Amino acid sequence: DGGITQSPKYLFRKEGQNVTLSCEQNLNHDAMYWYRQDPGQGLRLIYYSQIVNDFQKGDIAEGYSVSREKKESFPLTVTSAQKNPTAFYLCASSPPAGTGSSTNEKLFFGSGTQLSVL
Amino acid sequence: GQQLNQSPQSMFIQEGEDVSMNCTSSSIFNTWLWYKQDPGEGPVLLIALYKAGELTSNGRLTAQFGITRKDSFLNISASIPSDVGIYFCAGQLETGGFKTIFGAGTRLFVKA
């Protein structure tokens, strides 16, 4: 089945450690996104990528890094510079713009990764 | 920046009751979207709205794009236990996933 796979489901980070969250999609979508979700708040955009080998900072990029070497993959690294990393992280993708089907504004989400600090 | 005010923050209802929630903004949007998030999962799109005044249904769910383009409403009729979750509104002024602004969500609890 086509979809977005995030792993692991739960992740623990020690102080000073970098951790990487995986996101893979087989929907053939060009655009991919990372969101952070904190209790009682809306989703906040960390990074996004509209095409392979290109990505842009979102609203809360500090302390995070990404890469987009393949269309299917958009891993997120939470660095030691992120002092409050505990949150639920969601990866999403969207179809290419200009498809003519009015679908490119719709986001398709993975099932999330809960990151906690030890 | 743009912000969405979603209300209520949470609702506790009895199975079979109807539910209404809304989202307002100080800015206009060209697209309104409603998502549902089950506990521990990612949000899933319920309804997308593209024109002011548009009323769209998806089963027991009905959503409307406000005439002023600054608000949207979601109604759920005859609620059932599996309606439990967080409902997010989202707005876009321009087309593009990265231009999506999310509300803080309405957490719905349904008592059987």
PDB file of C-alpha atoms in Angstrom:
ATOM      1  CA  ASP A   1       0.000   0.000   0.000  1.00  0.00           C
ATOM      2  CA  GLY A   2       1.170   3.546  -0.697  1.00  0.00           C
ATOM      3  CA  GLY A   3       1.894   5.699   2.298  1.00  0.00           C
ATOM      4  CA  ILE A   4       4.345   7.421   4.576  1.00  0.00           C
ATOM      5  CA  THR A   5       6.392   5.410   7.061  1.00  0.00           C
ATOM      6  CA  GLN A   6       8.015   6.995  10.076  1.00  0.00           C
ATOM      7  CA  SER A   7      10.428   5.204  12.360  1.00  0.00           C
ATOM      8  CA  PRO A   8      10.992   4.605  15.140  1.00  0.00           C
ATOM      9  CA  LYS A   9       7.638   5.105  16.846  1.00  0.00           C
ATOM     10  CA  TYR A  10       9.347   6.004  20.136  1.00  0.00           C
ATOM     11  CA  LEU A  11      12.817   7.480  20.568  1.00  0.00           C
ATOM     12  CA  PHE A  12      14.800   8.565  23.590  1.00  0.00           C
ATOM     13  CA  ARG A  13      17.592  11.081  23.492  1.00  0.00           C
ATOM     14  CA  LYS A  14      20.351  11.561  25.988  1.00  0.00           C
ATOM     15  CA  GLU A  15      21.651  15.022  26.736  1.00  0.00           C
ATOM     16  CA  GLY A  16      24.167  16.157  24.129  1.00  0.00           C
ATOM     17  CA  GLN A  17      23.161  13.468  21.664  1.00  0.00           C
ATOM     18  CA  ASN A  18      21.985  13.885  18.102  1.00  0.00           C
ATOM     19  CA  VAL A  19      19.159  11.615  16.989  1.00  0.00           C
ATOM     20  CA  THR A  20      17.708  10.999  13.536  1.00  0.00           C
ATOM     21  CA  LEU A  21      14.070  10.353  12.716  1.00  0.00           C
ATOM     22  CA  SER A  22      13.313   8.462   9.544  1.00  0.00           C
ATOM     23  CA  CYS A  23      10.587   9.292   7.015  1.00  0.00           C
ATOM     24  CA  GLU A  24       9.995   7.308   3.830  1.00  0.00           C
ATOM     25  CA  GLN A  25       7.168   7.687   1.304  1.00  0.00           C
ATOM     26  CA  ASN A  26       6.151   5.650  -1.732  1.00  0.00           C
ATOM     27  CA  LEU A  27       3.447   8.037  -2.925  1.00  0.00           C
ATOM     28  CA  ASN A  28       5.747   9.582  -5.549  1.00  0.00           C
ATOM     29  CA  HIS A  29       5.204  12.992  -3.950  1.00  0.00           C
ATOM     30  CA  ASP A  30       7.714  15.737  -4.652  1.00  0.00           C
ATOM     31  CA  ALA A  31       7.159  17.741  -1.470  1.00  0.00           C
ATOM     32  CA  MET A  32       7.889  16.522   2.053  1.00  0.00           C
ATOM     33  CA  TYR A  33       7.591  18.227   5.430  1.00  0.00           C
ATOM     34  CA  TRP A  34       8.465  17.870   9.084  1.00  0.00           C
ATOM     35  CA  TYR A  35       6.139  19.177  11.786  1.00  0.00           C
ATOM     36  CA  ARG A  36       6.461  19.338  15.531  1.00  0.00           C
ATOM     37  CA  GLN A  37       3.407  18.800  17.731  1.00  0.00           C
ATOM     38  CA  ASP A  38       3.299  19.849  21.366  1.00  0.00           C
ATOM     39  CA  PRO A  39       0.275  19.201  23.612  1.00  0.00           C
ATOM     40  CA  GLY A  40      -2.455  21.788  23.131  1.00  0.00           C
ATOM     41  CA  GLN A  41      -0.746  23.429  20.178  1.00  0.00           C
ATOM     42  CA  GLY A  42      -1.157  23.318  16.441  1.00  0.00           C
ATOM     43  CA  LEU A  43       1.400  21.745  14.157  1.00  0.00           C
ATOM     44  CA  ARG A  44       4.509  23.837  13.620  1.00  0.00           C
ATOM     45  CA  LEU A  45       6.622  23.507  10.492  1.00  0.00           C
ATOM     46  CA  ILE A  46      10.281  22.640  11.048  1.00  0.00           C
ATOM     47  CA  TYR A  47      11.611  22.062   7.514  1.00  0.00           C
ATOM     48  CA  TYR A  48      10.190  21.334   4.103  1.00  0.00           C
ATOM     49  CA  SER A  49      11.513  20.146   0.784  1.00  0.00           C
ATOM     50  CA  GLN A  50       9.787  20.719  -2.537  1.00  0.00           C
ATOM     51  CA  ILE A  51      12.280  18.768  -4.626  1.00  0.00           C
ATOM     52  CA  VAL A  52      15.243  16.438  -4.252  1.00  0.00           C
ATOM     53  CA  ASN A  53      18.469  18.088  -3.048  1.00  0.00           C
ATOM     54  CA  ASP A  54      16.626  21.205  -1.919  1.00  0.00           C
ATOM     55  CA  PHE A  55      15.018  22.106   1.397  1.00  0.00           C
ATOM     56  CA  GLN A  56      13.896  25.215   3.245  1.00  0.00           C
ATOM     57  CA  LYS A  57      13.600  26.241   6.888  1.00  0.00           C
ATOM     58  CA  GLY A  58      10.140  26.411   8.375  1.00  0.00           C
ATOM     59  CA  ASP A  59       9.016  28.384  11.397  1.00  0.00           C
ATOM     60  CA  ILE A  60      11.058  26.520  14.051  1.00  0.00           C
ATOM     61  CA  ALA A  61      14.175  25.163  12.275  1.00  0.00           C
ATOM     62  CA  GLU A  62      16.712  26.006  14.983  1.00  0.00           C
ATOM     63  CA  GLY A  63      18.289  22.882  16.481  1.00  0.00           C
ATOM     64  CA  TYR A  64      17.182  20.664  13.590  1.00  0.00           C
ATOM     65  CA  SER A  65      18.716  19.564  10.290  1.00  0.00           C
ATOM     66  CA  VAL A  66      17.426  17.615   7.275  1.00  0.00           C
ATOM     67  CA  SER A  67      18.609  16.119   4.014  1.00  0.00           C
ATOM     68  CA  ARG A  68      16.806  15.181   0.817  1.00  0.00           C
ATOM     69  CA  GLU A  69      19.093  12.944  -1.211  1.00  0.00           C
ATOM     70  CA  LYS A  70      16.262  10.791  -2.533  1.00  0.00           C
ATOM     71  CA  LYS A  71      12.696  11.608  -3.474  1.00  0.00           C
ATOM     72  CA  GLU A  72      11.395   8.923  -1.147  1.00  0.00           C
ATOM     73  CA  SER A  73      13.327   9.907   1.971  1.00  0.00           C
ATOM     74  CA  PHE A  74      13.450  13.003   4.194  1.00  0.00           C
ATOM     75  CA  PRO A  75      15.227  12.260   7.490  1.00  0.00           C
ATOM     76  CA  LEU A  76      15.188  14.756  10.358  1.00  0.00           C
ATOM     77  CA  THR A  77      18.087  15.100  12.794  1.00  0.00           C
ATOM     78  CA  VAL A  78      17.392  16.600  16.189  1.00  0.00           C
ATOM     79  CA  THR A  79      20.705  18.043  17.272  1.00  0.00           C
ATOM     80  CA  SER A  80      22.055  18.707  20.728  1.00  0.00           C
ATOM     81  CA  ALA A  81      21.379  22.404  20.067  1.00  0.00           C
ATOM     82  CA  GLN A  82      17.643  21.724  20.402  1.00  0.00           C
ATOM     83  CA  LYS A  83      17.200  22.254  24.127  1.00  0.00           C
ATOM     84  CA  ASN A  84      13.562  21.207  24.345  1.00  0.00           C
ATOM     85  CA  PRO A  85      13.220  18.287  21.935  1.00  0.00           C
ATOM     86  CA  THR A  86      10.444  16.370  23.690  1.00  0.00           C
ATOM     87  CA  ALA A  87       7.522  16.370  21.269  1.00  0.00           C
ATOM     88  CA  PHE A  88       5.588  14.328  18.729  1.00  0.00           C
ATOM     89  CA  TYR A  89       7.183  14.662  15.287  1.00  0.00           C
ATOM     90  CA  LEU A  90       5.121  14.264  12.147  1.00  0.00           C
ATOM     91  CA  CYS A  91       6.360  13.798   8.614  1.00  0.00           C
ATOM     92  CA  ALA A  92       4.076  14.643   5.698  1.00  0.00           C
ATOM     93  CA  SER A  93       4.112  14.792   1.930  1.00  0.00           C
ATOM     94  CA  SER A  94       1.985  16.395  -0.770  1.00  0.00           C
ATOM     95  CA  PRO A  95       1.463  15.796  -4.488  1.00  0.00           C
ATOM     96  CA  PRO A  96       3.238  17.938  -7.080  1.00  0.00           C
ATOM     97  CA  ALA A  97       1.886  21.426  -7.754  1.00  0.00           C
ATOM     98  CA  GLY A  98       0.099  21.880 -11.044  1.00  0.00           C
ATOM     99  CA  THR A  99      -1.348  18.376 -11.146  1.00  0.00           C
ATOM    100  CA  GLY A 100      -4.713  19.888 -11.973  1.00  0.00           C
ATOM    101  CA  SER A 101      -6.470  17.786  -9.397  1.00  0.00           C
ATOM    102  CA  SER A 102      -6.570  20.309  -6.545  1.00  0.00           C
ATOM    103  CA  THR A 103      -4.678  17.866  -4.386  1.00  0.00           C
ATOM    104  CA  ASN A 104      -1.427  19.704  -3.954  1.00  0.00           C
ATOM    105  CA  GLU A 105      -2.647  21.596  -0.931  1.00  0.00           C
ATOM    106  CA  LYS A 106      -3.466  18.385   0.907  1.00  0.00           C
ATOM    107  CA  LEU A 107      -0.974  16.904   3.330  1.00  0.00           C
ATOM    108  CA  PHE A 108      -0.579  13.169   3.862  1.00  0.00           C
ATOM    109  CA  PHE A 109       0.907  12.366   7.259  1.00  0.00           C
ATOM    110  CA  GLY A 110       2.911   9.511   8.696  1.00  0.00           C
ATOM    111  CA  SER A 111       2.010   7.997  12.065  1.00  0.00           C
ATOM    112  CA  GLY A 112       4.556  10.058  13.979  1.00  0.00           C
ATOM    113  CA  THR A 113       7.565   9.607  16.246  1.00  0.00           C
ATOM    114  CA  GLN A 114       7.410  10.455  19.947  1.00  0.00           C
ATOM    115  CA  LEU A 115      10.779  11.824  21.059  1.00  0.00           C
ATOM    116  CA  SER A 116      11.560  12.036  24.743  1.00  0.00           C
ATOM    117  CA  VAL A 117      14.622  13.132  26.695  1.00  0.00           C
ATOM    118  CA  LEU A 118      16.239  10.747  29.163  1.00  0.00           C
TER     119      LEU A 118
ATOM    120  CA  GLY B   1       2.057  35.980  11.261  1.00  0.00           C
ATOM    121  CA  GLN B   2      -1.262  34.428  10.508  1.00  0.00           C
ATOM    122  CA  GLN B   3      -2.963  32.570  13.330  1.00  0.00           C
ATOM    123  CA  LEU B   4      -6.020  30.403  13.582  1.00  0.00           C
ATOM    124  CA  ASN B   5      -8.216  30.420  16.668  1.00  0.00           C
ATOM    125  CA  GLN B   6      -9.960  27.095  17.053  1.00  0.00           C
ATOM    126  CA  SER B   7     -12.720  26.500  19.569  1.00  0.00           C
ATOM    127  CA  PRO B   8     -13.638  24.881  21.752  1.00  0.00           C
ATOM    128  CA  GLN B   9     -10.346  23.454  23.014  1.00  0.00           C
ATOM    129  CA  SER B  10     -12.087  20.307  24.196  1.00  0.00           C
ATOM    130  CA  MET B  11     -15.552  18.800  24.250  1.00  0.00           C
ATOM    131  CA  PHE B  12     -17.069  16.040  26.344  1.00  0.00           C
ATOM    132  CA  ILE B  13     -20.237  14.685  24.787  1.00  0.00           C
ATOM    133  CA  GLN B  14     -22.591  11.738  24.987  1.00  0.00           C
ATOM    134  CA  GLU B  15     -22.780   9.229  22.164  1.00  0.00           C
ATOM    135  CA  GLY B  16     -25.478  10.246  19.714  1.00  0.00           C
ATOM    136  CA  GLU B  17     -25.100  13.981  20.259  1.00  0.00           C
ATOM    137  CA  ASP B  18     -24.225  16.431  17.496  1.00  0.00           C
ATOM    138  CA  VAL B  19     -20.970  18.376  17.688  1.00  0.00           C
ATOM    139  CA  SER B  20     -19.960  21.777  16.342  1.00  0.00           C
ATOM    140  CA  MET B  21     -16.536  23.348  16.285  1.00  0.00           C
ATOM    141  CA  ASN B  22     -15.119  26.348  14.493  1.00  0.00           C
ATOM    142  CA  CYS B  23     -12.016  28.119  13.409  1.00  0.00           C
ATOM    143  CA  THR B  24     -11.500  31.857  12.939  1.00  0.00           C
ATOM    144  CA  SER B  25      -8.716  33.986  11.590  1.00  0.00           C
ATOM    145  CA  SER B  26      -7.893  37.667  11.330  1.00  0.00           C
ATOM    146  CA  SER B  27      -6.729  36.993   7.755  1.00  0.00           C
ATOM    147  CA  ILE B  28      -8.551  35.568   4.772  1.00  0.00           C
ATOM    148  CA  PHE B  29      -7.834  32.133   3.362  1.00  0.00           C
ATOM    149  CA  ASN B  30      -8.458  30.599  -0.042  1.00  0.00           C
ATOM    150  CA  THR B  31      -8.560  27.030   1.216  1.00  0.00           C
ATOM    151  CA  TRP B  32      -9.817  25.531   4.455  1.00  0.00           C
ATOM    152  CA  LEU B  33      -8.999  21.981   5.483  1.00  0.00           C
ATOM    153  CA  TRP B  34     -10.196  19.834   8.372  1.00  0.00           C
ATOM    154  CA  TYR B  35      -8.066  16.969   9.712  1.00  0.00           C
ATOM    155  CA  LYS B  36      -8.679  14.353  12.392  1.00  0.00           C
ATOM    156  CA  GLN B  37      -5.907  12.865  14.511  1.00  0.00           C
ATOM    157  CA  ASP B  38      -6.461   9.612  16.372  1.00  0.00           C
ATOM    158  CA  PRO B  39      -4.401   9.143  19.549  1.00  0.00           C
ATOM    159  CA  GLY B  40      -0.755   8.376  18.728  1.00  0.00           C
ATOM    160  CA  GLU B  41      -1.276   8.700  14.978  1.00  0.00           C
ATOM    161  CA  GLY B  42      -0.843  11.307  12.258  1.00  0.00           C
ATOM    162  CA  PRO B  43      -3.702  13.563  11.108  1.00  0.00           C
ATOM    163  CA  VAL B  44      -5.938  12.395   8.277  1.00  0.00           C
ATOM    164  CA  LEU B  45      -7.734  14.776   5.946  1.00  0.00           C
ATOM    165  CA  LEU B  46     -11.512  14.830   6.415  1.00  0.00           C
ATOM    166  CA  ILE B  47     -12.766  17.664   4.239  1.00  0.00           C
ATOM    167  CA  ALA B  48     -11.268  20.312   1.949  1.00  0.00           C
ATOM    168  CA  LEU B  49     -13.089  23.566   1.107  1.00  0.00           C
ATOM    169  CA  TYR B  50     -12.175  25.869  -1.767  1.00  0.00           C
ATOM    170  CA  LYS B  51     -14.853  28.577  -2.121  1.00  0.00           C
ATOM    171  CA  ALA B  52     -16.477  31.051   0.233  1.00  0.00           C
ATOM    172  CA  GLY B  53     -19.874  29.748   1.275  1.00  0.00           C
ATOM    173  CA  GLU B  54     -19.073  26.178   0.230  1.00  0.00           C
ATOM    174  CA  LEU B  55     -20.756  23.459   2.263  1.00  0.00           C
ATOM    175  CA  THR B  56     -19.277  19.966   1.955  1.00  0.00           C
ATOM    176  CA  SER B  57     -20.205  16.676   3.614  1.00  0.00           C
ATOM    177  CA  ASN B  58     -18.271  13.488   4.278  1.00  0.00           C
ATOM    178  CA  GLY B  59     -20.602  10.964   5.871  1.00  0.00           C
ATOM    179  CA  ARG B  60     -21.731  12.357   9.227  1.00  0.00           C
ATOM    180  CA  LEU B  61     -19.332  15.286   8.898  1.00  0.00           C
ATOM    181  CA  THR B  62     -20.251  18.621   7.344  1.00  0.00           C
ATOM    182  CA  ALA B  63     -17.922  21.577   6.963  1.00  0.00           C
ATOM    183  CA  GLN B  64     -18.493  25.095   5.689  1.00  0.00           C
ATOM    184  CA  PHE B  65     -16.197  27.764   4.277  1.00  0.00           C
ATOM    185  CA  GLY B  66     -17.302  31.050   5.840  1.00  0.00           C
ATOM    186  CA  ILE B  67     -18.593  33.845   3.628  1.00  0.00           C
ATOM    187  CA  THR B  68     -15.981  36.274   4.956  1.00  0.00           C
ATOM    188  CA  ARG B  69     -13.238  33.711   4.150  1.00  0.00           C
ATOM    189  CA  LYS B  70     -12.003  34.210   7.712  1.00  0.00           C
ATOM    190  CA  ASP B  71     -13.741  31.270   9.321  1.00  0.00           C
ATOM    191  CA  SER B  72     -14.828  27.678   8.899  1.00  0.00           C
ATOM    192  CA  PHE B  73     -17.095  25.303  10.780  1.00  0.00           C
ATOM    193  CA  LEU B  74     -17.180  21.542  11.241  1.00  0.00           C
ATOM    194  CA  ASN B  75     -20.251  19.657  12.411  1.00  0.00           C
ATOM    195  CA  ILE B  76     -20.446  16.010  13.375  1.00  0.00           C
ATOM    196  CA  SER B  77     -23.891  14.469  13.611  1.00  0.00           C
ATOM    197  CA  ALA B  78     -24.896  11.523  15.802  1.00  0.00           C
ATOM    198  CA  SER B  79     -21.458  11.071  17.349  1.00  0.00           C
ATOM    199  CA  ILE B  80     -20.056   7.602  18.001  1.00  0.00           C
ATOM    200  CA  PRO B  81     -17.137   6.467  20.194  1.00  0.00           C
ATOM    201  CA  SER B  82     -14.716   6.267  17.263  1.00  0.00           C
ATOM    202  CA  ASP B  83     -15.140  10.012  16.700  1.00  0.00           C
ATOM    203  CA  VAL B  84     -12.780  10.503  19.649  1.00  0.00           C
ATOM    204  CA  GLY B  85      -9.640  12.380  18.678  1.00  0.00           C
ATOM    205  CA  ILE B  86      -8.274  15.809  17.895  1.00  0.00           C
ATOM    206  CA  TYR B  87      -9.813  17.795  15.069  1.00  0.00           C
ATOM    207  CA  PHE B  88      -7.576  20.378  13.423  1.00  0.00           C
ATOM    208  CA  CYS B  89      -8.591  23.145  11.114  1.00  0.00           C
ATOM    209  CA  ALA B  90      -6.018  24.406   8.637  1.00  0.00           C
ATOM    210  CA  GLY B  91      -6.009  27.329   6.259  1.00  0.00           C
ATOM    211  CA  GLN B  92      -4.050  28.303   3.191  1.00  0.00           C
ATOM    212  CA  LEU B  93      -3.897  31.675   1.496  1.00  0.00           C
ATOM    213  CA  GLU B  94      -1.842  30.263  -1.347  1.00  0.00           C
ATOM    214  CA  THR B  95      -1.643  26.731  -2.670  1.00  0.00           C
ATOM    215  CA  GLY B  96       1.192  24.713  -1.210  1.00  0.00           C
ATOM    216  CA  GLY B  97       1.575  22.402   1.748  1.00  0.00           C
ATOM    217  CA  PHE B  98       4.240  24.561   3.357  1.00  0.00           C
ATOM    218  CA  LYS B  99       1.841  27.490   3.421  1.00  0.00           C
ATOM    219  CA  THR B 100      -0.623  25.628   5.650  1.00  0.00           C
ATOM    220  CA  ILE B 101      -1.483  27.239   8.978  1.00  0.00           C
ATOM    221  CA  PHE B 102      -2.928  24.924  11.647  1.00  0.00           C
ATOM    222  CA  GLY B 103      -5.272  25.645  14.522  1.00  0.00           C
ATOM    223  CA  ALA B 104      -4.475  24.266  17.977  1.00  0.00           C
ATOM    224  CA  GLY B 105      -7.127  21.567  17.655  1.00  0.00           C
ATOM    225  CA  THR B 106     -10.373  20.573  19.343  1.00  0.00           C
ATOM    226  CA  ARG B 107     -10.070  17.474  21.479  1.00  0.00           C
ATOM    227  CA  LEU B 108     -13.290  15.447  21.362  1.00  0.00           C
ATOM    228  CA  PHE B 109     -14.289  12.911  24.005  1.00  0.00           C
ATOM    229  CA  VAL B 110     -17.357  10.725  23.433  1.00  0.00           C
ATOM    230  CA  LYS B 111     -18.988   8.817  26.270  1.00  0.00           C
ATOM    231  CA  ALA B 112     -20.792   5.661  25.257  1.00  0.00           C
TER     232      ALA B 112
END
